[in-house]
Short mmCIF file of C-alpha atoms and ligand atoms in Angstrom, two decimals:
data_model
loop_
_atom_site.label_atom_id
_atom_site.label_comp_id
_atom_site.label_asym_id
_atom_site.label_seq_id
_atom_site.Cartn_x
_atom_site.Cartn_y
_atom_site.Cartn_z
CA UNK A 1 -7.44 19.17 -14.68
CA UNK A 2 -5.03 15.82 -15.05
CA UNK A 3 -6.86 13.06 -16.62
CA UNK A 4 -6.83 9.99 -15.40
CA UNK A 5 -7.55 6.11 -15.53
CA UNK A 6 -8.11 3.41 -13.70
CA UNK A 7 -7.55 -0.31 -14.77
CA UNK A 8 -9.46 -2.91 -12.11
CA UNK A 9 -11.95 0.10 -11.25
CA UNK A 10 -14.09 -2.81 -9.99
CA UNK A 11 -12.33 -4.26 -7.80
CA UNK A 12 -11.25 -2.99 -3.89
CA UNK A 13 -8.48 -0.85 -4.28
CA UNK A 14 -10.07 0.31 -7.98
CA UNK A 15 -13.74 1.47 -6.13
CA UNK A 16 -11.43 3.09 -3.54
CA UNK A 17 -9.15 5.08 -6.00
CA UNK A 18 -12.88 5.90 -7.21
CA UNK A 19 -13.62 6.95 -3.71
CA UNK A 20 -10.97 9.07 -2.90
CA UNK A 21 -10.53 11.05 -5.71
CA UNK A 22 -14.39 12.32 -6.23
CA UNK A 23 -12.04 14.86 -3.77
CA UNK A 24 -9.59 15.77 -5.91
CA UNK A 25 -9.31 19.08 -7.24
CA UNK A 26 -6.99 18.80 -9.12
CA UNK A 27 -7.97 15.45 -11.57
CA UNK A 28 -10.82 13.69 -13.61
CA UNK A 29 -11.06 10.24 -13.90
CA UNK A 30 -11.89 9.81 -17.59
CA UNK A 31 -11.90 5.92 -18.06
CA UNK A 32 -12.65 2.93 -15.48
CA UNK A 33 -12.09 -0.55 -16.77
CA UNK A 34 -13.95 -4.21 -16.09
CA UNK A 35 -14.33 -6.86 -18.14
CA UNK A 36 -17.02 -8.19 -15.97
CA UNK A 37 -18.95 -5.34 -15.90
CA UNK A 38 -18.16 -3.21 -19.54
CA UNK A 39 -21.10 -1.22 -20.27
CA UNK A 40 -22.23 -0.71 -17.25
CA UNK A 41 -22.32 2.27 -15.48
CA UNK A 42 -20.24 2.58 -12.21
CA UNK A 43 -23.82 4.02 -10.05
CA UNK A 44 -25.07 -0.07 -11.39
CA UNK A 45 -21.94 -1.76 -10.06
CA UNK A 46 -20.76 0.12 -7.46
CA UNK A 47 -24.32 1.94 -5.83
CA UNK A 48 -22.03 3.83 -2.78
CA UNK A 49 -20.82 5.81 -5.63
CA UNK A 50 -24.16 6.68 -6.60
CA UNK A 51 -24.20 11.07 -7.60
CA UNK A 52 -20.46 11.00 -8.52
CA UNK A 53 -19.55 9.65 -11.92
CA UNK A 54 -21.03 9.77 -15.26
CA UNK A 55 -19.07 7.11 -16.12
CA UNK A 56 -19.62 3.18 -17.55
CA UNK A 57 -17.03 0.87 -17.57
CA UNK A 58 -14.92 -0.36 -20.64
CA UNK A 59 -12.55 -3.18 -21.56
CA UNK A 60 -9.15 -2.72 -20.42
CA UNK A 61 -8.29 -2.04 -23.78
CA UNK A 62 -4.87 0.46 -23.52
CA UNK A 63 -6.48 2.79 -26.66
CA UNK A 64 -9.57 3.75 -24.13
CA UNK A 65 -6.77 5.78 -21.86
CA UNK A 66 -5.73 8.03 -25.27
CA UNK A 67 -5.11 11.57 -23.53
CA UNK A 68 -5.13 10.35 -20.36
CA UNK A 69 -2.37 11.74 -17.94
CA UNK A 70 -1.55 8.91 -15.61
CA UNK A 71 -3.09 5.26 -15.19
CA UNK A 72 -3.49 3.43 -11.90
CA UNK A 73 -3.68 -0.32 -12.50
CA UNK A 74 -4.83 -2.19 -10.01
CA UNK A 75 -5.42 -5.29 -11.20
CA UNK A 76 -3.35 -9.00 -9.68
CA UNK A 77 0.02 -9.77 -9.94
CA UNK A 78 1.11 -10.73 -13.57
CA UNK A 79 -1.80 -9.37 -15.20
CA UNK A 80 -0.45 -5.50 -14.72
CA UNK A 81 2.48 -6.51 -16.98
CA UNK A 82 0.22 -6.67 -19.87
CA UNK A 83 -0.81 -3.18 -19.73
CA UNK A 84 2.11 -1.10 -18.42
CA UNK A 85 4.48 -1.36 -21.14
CA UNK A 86 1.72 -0.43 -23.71
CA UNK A 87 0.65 2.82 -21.34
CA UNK A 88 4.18 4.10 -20.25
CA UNK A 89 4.95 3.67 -24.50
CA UNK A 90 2.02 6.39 -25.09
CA UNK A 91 3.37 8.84 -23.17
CA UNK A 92 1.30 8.23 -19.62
CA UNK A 93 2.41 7.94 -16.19
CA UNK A 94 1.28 4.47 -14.28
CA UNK A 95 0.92 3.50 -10.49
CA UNK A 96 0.91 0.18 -10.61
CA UNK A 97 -0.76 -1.07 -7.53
CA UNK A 98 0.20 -5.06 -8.14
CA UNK A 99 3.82 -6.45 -7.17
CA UNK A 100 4.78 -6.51 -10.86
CA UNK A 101 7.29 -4.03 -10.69
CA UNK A 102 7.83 -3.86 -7.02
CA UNK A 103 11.31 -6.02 -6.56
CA UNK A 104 14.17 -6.92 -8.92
CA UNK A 105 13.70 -8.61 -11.64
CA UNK A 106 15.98 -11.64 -10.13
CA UNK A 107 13.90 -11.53 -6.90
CA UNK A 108 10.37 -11.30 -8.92
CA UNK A 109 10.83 -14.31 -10.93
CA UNK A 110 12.05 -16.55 -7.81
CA UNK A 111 9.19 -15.37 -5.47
CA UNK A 112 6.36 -14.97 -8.36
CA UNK A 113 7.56 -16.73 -12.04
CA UNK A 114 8.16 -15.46 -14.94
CA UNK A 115 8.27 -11.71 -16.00
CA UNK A 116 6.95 -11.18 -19.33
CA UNK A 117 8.21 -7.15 -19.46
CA UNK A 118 9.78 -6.17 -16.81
CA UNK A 119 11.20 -2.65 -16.37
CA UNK A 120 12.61 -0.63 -13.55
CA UNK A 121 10.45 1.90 -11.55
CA UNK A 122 10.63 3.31 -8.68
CA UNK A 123 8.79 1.85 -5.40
CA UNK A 124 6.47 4.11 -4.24
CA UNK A 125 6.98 4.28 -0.45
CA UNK A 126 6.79 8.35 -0.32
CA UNK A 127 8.26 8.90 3.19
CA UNK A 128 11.25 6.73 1.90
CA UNK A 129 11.70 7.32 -1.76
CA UNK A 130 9.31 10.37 -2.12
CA UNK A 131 11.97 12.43 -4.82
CA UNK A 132 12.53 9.79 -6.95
CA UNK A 133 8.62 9.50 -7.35
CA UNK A 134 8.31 12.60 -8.16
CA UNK A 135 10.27 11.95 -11.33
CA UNK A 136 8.94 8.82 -11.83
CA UNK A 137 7.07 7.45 -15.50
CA UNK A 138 6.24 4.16 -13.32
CA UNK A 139 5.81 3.68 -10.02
CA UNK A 140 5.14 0.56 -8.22
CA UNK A 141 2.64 0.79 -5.04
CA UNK A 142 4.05 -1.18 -1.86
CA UNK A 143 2.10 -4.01 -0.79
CA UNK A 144 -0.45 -3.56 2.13
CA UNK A 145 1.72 -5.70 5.26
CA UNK A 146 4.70 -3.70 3.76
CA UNK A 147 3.69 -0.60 3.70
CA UNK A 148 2.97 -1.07 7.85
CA UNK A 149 6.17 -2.83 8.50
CA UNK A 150 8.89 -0.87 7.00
CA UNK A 151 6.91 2.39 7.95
CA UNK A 152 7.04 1.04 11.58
CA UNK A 153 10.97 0.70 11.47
CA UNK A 154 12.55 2.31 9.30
CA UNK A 155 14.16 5.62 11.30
CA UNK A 156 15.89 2.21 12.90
CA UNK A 157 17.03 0.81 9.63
CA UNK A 158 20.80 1.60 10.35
CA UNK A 159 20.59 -0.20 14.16
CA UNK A 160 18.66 -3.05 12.98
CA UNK A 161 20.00 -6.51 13.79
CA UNK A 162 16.73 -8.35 13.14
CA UNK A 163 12.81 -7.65 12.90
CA UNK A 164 10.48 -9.84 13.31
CA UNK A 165 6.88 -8.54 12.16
CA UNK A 166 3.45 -9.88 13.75
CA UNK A 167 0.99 -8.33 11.30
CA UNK A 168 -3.13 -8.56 11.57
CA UNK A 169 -5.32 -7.76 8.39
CA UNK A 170 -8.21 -6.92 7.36
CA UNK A 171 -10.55 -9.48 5.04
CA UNK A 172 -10.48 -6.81 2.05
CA UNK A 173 -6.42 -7.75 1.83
CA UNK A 174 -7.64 -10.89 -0.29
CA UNK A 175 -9.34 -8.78 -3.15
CA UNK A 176 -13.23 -8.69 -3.34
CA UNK A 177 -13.78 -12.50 -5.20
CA UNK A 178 -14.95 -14.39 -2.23
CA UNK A 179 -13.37 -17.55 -1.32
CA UNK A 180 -13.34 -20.47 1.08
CA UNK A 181 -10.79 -18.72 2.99
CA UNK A 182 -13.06 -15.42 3.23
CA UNK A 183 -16.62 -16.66 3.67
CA UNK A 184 -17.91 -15.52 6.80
CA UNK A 185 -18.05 -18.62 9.03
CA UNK A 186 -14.52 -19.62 8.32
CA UNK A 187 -13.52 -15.74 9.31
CA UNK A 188 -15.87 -14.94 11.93
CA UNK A 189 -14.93 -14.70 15.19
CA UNK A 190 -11.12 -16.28 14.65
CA UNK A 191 -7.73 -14.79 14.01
CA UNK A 192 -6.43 -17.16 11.21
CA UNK A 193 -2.65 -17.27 10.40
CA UNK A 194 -1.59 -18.09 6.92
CA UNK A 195 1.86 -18.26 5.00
CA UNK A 196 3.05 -18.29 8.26
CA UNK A 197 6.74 -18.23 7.03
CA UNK A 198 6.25 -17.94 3.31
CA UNK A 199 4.45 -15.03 2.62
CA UNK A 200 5.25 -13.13 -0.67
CA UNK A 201 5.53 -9.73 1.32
CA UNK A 202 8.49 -10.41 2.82
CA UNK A 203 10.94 -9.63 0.22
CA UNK A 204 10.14 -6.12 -0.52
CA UNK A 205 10.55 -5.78 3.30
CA UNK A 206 14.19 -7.18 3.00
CA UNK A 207 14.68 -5.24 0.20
CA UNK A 208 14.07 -1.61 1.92
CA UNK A 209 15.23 -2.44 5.40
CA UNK A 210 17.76 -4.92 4.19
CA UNK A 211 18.82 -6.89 7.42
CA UNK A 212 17.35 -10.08 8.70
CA UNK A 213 13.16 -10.07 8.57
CA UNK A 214 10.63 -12.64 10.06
CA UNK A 215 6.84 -11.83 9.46
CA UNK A 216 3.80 -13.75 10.23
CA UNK A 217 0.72 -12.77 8.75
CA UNK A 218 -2.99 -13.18 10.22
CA UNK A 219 -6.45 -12.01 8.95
CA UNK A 220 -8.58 -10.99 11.78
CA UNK A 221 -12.93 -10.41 11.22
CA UNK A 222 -13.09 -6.93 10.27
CA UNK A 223 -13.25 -5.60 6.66
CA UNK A 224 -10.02 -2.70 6.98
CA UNK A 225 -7.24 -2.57 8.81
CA UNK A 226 -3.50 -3.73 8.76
CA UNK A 227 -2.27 -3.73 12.94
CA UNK A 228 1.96 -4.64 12.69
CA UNK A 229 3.55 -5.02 16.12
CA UNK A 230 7.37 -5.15 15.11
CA UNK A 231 9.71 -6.87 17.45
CA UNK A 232 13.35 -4.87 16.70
CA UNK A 233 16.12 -6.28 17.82
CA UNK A 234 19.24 -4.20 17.84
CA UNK A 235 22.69 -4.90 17.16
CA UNK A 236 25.39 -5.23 19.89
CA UNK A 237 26.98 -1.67 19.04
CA UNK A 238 23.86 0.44 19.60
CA UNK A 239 22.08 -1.35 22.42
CA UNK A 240 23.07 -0.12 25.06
CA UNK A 241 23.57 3.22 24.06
CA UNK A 242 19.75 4.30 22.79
CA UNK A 243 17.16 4.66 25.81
CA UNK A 244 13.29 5.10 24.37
CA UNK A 245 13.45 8.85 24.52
CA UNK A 246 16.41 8.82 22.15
CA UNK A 247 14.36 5.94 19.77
CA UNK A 248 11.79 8.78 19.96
CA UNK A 249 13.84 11.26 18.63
CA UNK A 250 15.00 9.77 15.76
CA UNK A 251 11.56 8.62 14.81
CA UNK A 252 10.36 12.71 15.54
CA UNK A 253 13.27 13.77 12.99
CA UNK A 254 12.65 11.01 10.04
CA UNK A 255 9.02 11.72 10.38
CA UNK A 256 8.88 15.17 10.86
CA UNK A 257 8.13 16.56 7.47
CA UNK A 258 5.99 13.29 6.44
CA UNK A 259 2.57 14.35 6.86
CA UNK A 260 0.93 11.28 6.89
CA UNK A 261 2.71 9.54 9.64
CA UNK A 262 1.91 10.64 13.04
CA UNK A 263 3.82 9.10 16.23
CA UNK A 264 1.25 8.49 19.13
CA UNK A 265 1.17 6.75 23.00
CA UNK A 266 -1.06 4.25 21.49
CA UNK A 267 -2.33 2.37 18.54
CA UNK A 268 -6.07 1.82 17.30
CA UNK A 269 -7.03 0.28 14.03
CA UNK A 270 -10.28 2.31 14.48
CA UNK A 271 -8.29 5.64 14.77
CA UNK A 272 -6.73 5.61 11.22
CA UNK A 273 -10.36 3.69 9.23
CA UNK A 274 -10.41 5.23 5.86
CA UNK A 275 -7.39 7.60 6.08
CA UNK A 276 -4.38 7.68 4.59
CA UNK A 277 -2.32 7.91 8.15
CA UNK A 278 0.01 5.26 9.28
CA UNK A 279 0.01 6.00 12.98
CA UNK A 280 3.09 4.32 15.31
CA UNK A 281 4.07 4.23 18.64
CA UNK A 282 7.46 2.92 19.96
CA UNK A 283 8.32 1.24 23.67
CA UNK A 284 11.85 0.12 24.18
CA UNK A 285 12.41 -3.03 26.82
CA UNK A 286 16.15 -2.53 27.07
CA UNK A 287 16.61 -5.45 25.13
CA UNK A 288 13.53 -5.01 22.23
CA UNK A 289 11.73 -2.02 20.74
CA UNK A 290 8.29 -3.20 20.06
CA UNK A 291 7.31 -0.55 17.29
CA UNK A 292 3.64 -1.11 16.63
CA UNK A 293 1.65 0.64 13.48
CA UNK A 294 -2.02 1.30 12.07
CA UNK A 295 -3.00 1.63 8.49
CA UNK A 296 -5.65 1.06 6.61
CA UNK A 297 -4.98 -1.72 4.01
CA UNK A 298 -6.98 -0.04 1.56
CA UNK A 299 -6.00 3.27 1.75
CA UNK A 300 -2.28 4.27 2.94
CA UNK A 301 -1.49 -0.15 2.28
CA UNK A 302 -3.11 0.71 -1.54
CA UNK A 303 -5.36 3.31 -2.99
CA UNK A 304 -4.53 6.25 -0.62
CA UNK A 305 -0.46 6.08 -1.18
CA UNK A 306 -1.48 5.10 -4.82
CA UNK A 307 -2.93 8.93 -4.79
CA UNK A 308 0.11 10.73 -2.98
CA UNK A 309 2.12 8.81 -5.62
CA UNK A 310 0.04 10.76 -8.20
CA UNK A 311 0.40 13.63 -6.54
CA UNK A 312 4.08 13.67 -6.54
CA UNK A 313 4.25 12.25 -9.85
CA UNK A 314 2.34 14.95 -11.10
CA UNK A 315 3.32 18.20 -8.86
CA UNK A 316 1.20 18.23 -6.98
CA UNK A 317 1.21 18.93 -3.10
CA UNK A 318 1.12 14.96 -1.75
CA UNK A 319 -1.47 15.57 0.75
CA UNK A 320 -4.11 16.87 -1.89
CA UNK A 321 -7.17 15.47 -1.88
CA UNK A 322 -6.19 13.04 0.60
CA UNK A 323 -5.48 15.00 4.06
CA UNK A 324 -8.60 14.12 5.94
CA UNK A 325 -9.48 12.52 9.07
CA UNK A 326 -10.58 8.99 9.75
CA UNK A 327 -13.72 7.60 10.29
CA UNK A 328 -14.10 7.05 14.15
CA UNK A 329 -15.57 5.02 15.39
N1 NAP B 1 -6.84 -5.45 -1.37
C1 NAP B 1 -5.80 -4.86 -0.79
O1 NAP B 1 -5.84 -4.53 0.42
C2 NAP B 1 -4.56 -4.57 -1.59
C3 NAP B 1 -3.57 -3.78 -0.99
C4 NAP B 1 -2.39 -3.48 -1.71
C5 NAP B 1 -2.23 -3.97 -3.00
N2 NAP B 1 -3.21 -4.75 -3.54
C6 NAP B 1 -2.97 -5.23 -4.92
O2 NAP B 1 -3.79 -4.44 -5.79
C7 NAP B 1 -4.22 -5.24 -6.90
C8 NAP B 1 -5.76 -5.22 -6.93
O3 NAP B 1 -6.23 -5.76 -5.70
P1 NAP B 1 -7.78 -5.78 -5.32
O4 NAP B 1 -7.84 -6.19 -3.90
O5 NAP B 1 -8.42 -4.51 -5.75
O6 NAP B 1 -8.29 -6.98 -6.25
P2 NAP B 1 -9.79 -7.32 -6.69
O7 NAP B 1 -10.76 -6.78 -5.71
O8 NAP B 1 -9.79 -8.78 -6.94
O9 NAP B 1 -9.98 -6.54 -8.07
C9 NAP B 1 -9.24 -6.87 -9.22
C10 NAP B 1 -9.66 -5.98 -10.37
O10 NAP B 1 -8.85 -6.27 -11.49
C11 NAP B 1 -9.66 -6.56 -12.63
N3 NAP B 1 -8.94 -7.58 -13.38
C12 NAP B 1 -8.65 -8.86 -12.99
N4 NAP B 1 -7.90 -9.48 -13.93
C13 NAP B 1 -7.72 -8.57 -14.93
C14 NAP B 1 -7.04 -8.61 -16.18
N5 NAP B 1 -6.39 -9.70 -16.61
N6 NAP B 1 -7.07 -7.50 -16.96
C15 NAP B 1 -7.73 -6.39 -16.55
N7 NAP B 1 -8.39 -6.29 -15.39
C16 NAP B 1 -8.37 -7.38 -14.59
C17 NAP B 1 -11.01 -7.01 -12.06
O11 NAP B 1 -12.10 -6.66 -12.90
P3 NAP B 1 -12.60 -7.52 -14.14
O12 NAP B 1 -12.25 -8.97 -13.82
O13 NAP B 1 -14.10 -7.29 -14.23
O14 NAP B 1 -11.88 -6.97 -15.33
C18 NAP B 1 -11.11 -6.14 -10.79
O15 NAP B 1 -11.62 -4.86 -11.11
C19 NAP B 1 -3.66 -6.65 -6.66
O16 NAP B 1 -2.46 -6.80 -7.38
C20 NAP B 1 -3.39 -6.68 -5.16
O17 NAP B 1 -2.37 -7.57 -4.79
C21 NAP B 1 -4.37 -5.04 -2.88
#
């Protein structure tokens, strides 16, 4: 068995790399961290996980992963810099599930400030960069809206003139401290844009599809979930010789060793809850593909790609542990 840790285990995507891998075979998680919560055990905190560890939490102290194989931090942005360098230094593998170490250095420090130790690692989209993971010390977990965008388009990447990506979220996307923005009456019953046309996310999309990207997120009233309806438009050379069947094809031959995208007539939200599948279906107009995809923001947007990043980083087959169906309804 690999050992492994988990810094943030309170938090949303930390109780859902708890959740997921009570059905691993193949690893133990030997060390959870809060600092709200140290001392107390995870049954206390997190009652859901009631029967499965016979763990408590501790400080996020780097000595209380000694032995461990790999860490998953998933803790915010510029707070995961103050454990990786420390934990990749002792010998152990880290998924880093904040945008620390997701862009260049150059790009980080315009979008987010100052890096206080950055490093290069590898960005942990599997279907895209899935060998390099595998001989990855650090890999950095895509963001949720990303992981459903460039998944949606990328067999187009070489055809793309421009993309612009209408994306609707979950509530859980915002972490699990409650806010103005998330309490229930301001949420209920409304789709609410936000960074309309500043949102952070944006860059590691132009960064992996590298042409010209618009996105506009939304949160709509339901806890999971990340719906993107991509608007592709193509440039002059290729449009009029691709017909939808074609657009098809290439999408059948990027994604046909990639088990956890599956191409279908139609998108739910509800048909991918608590998987790790990004599902995607493709219409062409003559003049726009509309390429729409599923995920859940919590598991394929964070905790569940987070896994099949361990599992390539550490041999293993990616789907283990993690190849199961969704909850429907
Ligand atoms: N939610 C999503 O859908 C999603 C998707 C993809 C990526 N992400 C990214 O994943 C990371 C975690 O997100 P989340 O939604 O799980 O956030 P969250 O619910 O707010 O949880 C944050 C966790 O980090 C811990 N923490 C906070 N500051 C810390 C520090 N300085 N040192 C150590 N631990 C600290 C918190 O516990 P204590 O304060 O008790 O220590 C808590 O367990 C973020 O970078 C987020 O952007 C989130």
């Amino acid at each position: 068995m690999k050992r492994i840790g988990i810094i943030g285990g309170s938090g949303y995507t930390g109780s859902e790399l708890l959740r997921i891998l009570t059905a691993h075979p193949k690893v133990e998680v030997v060390a959870v961290t809060s600092r709200k919560y140290e001392g107390k055990s995870i049954d206390e905190v997190l009652p859901f996980l009631k029967g499965f560890y016979d763990l408590k939490f501790v400080d996020p102290d780097v000595r209380n992963f000694d032995g461990c194989d790999l860490v998953f931090t998933a803790v915010p942005h510029g707070e995961a810099m103050n454990y990786v360098p420390e934990l990749l230094d002792a010998g152990i593998k880290v998924v880093d599930l904040s945008a620390d170490y997701r862009l260049s250095r150059e790009v980080y420090e315009r979008v987010y400030g100052e890096h206080k130790a950055y490093l290069e690692a590898v960005y942990g989209l599997p279907e895209v960069h899935g060998e390099r993971v595998r001989k990855a010390e650090l890999v950095a977990n895509p963001g949720c809206y990303p992981t459903g965008c460039i998944l949606s388009v990328y067999p187009l990447k070489d055809f793309i003139e421009r993309v612009v990506f209408d994306c609707k979220s979950g509530i859980t996307g915002a972490g699990a401290k409650p806010s103005d923005f998330t309490h229930y009456p301001n949420l209920h019953e409304a789709i609410v844009p936000y960074k309309v046309t500043n949102h952070r996310h944006v860059y590691e999309m132009i960064q992996e599809l590298e042409c010209s990207v618009s996105f506009t997120p939304q949160v709509y009233p339901g806890s999971r979930g990340i719906l993107t309806v991509a608007h592709v438009f193509l440039k002059d050379e290729v449009k009029d010789n691709l017909n939808e069947k074609e657009i098809k094809k290439l999408y059948e031959k990027f994604y046909a060793e990639k088990p956890f995208v599956r191409l279908q007539e139609s998108i739910r939200l509800s048909w991918v809850r608590g998987s790790n599948f990004c599902d995607i279906s493709i219409k062409f107009d003559g003049e726009r593909i509309v390429a729409i995809s599923a995920i859940d923001n919590l598991v394929k947007g964070a905790s569940g790609q987070a896994i099949q990043n361990m599992n390539l980083m550490l041999g293993f087959d990616e789907r283990e542990g993690l190849f199961t169906p969704p909850l429907f309804p």
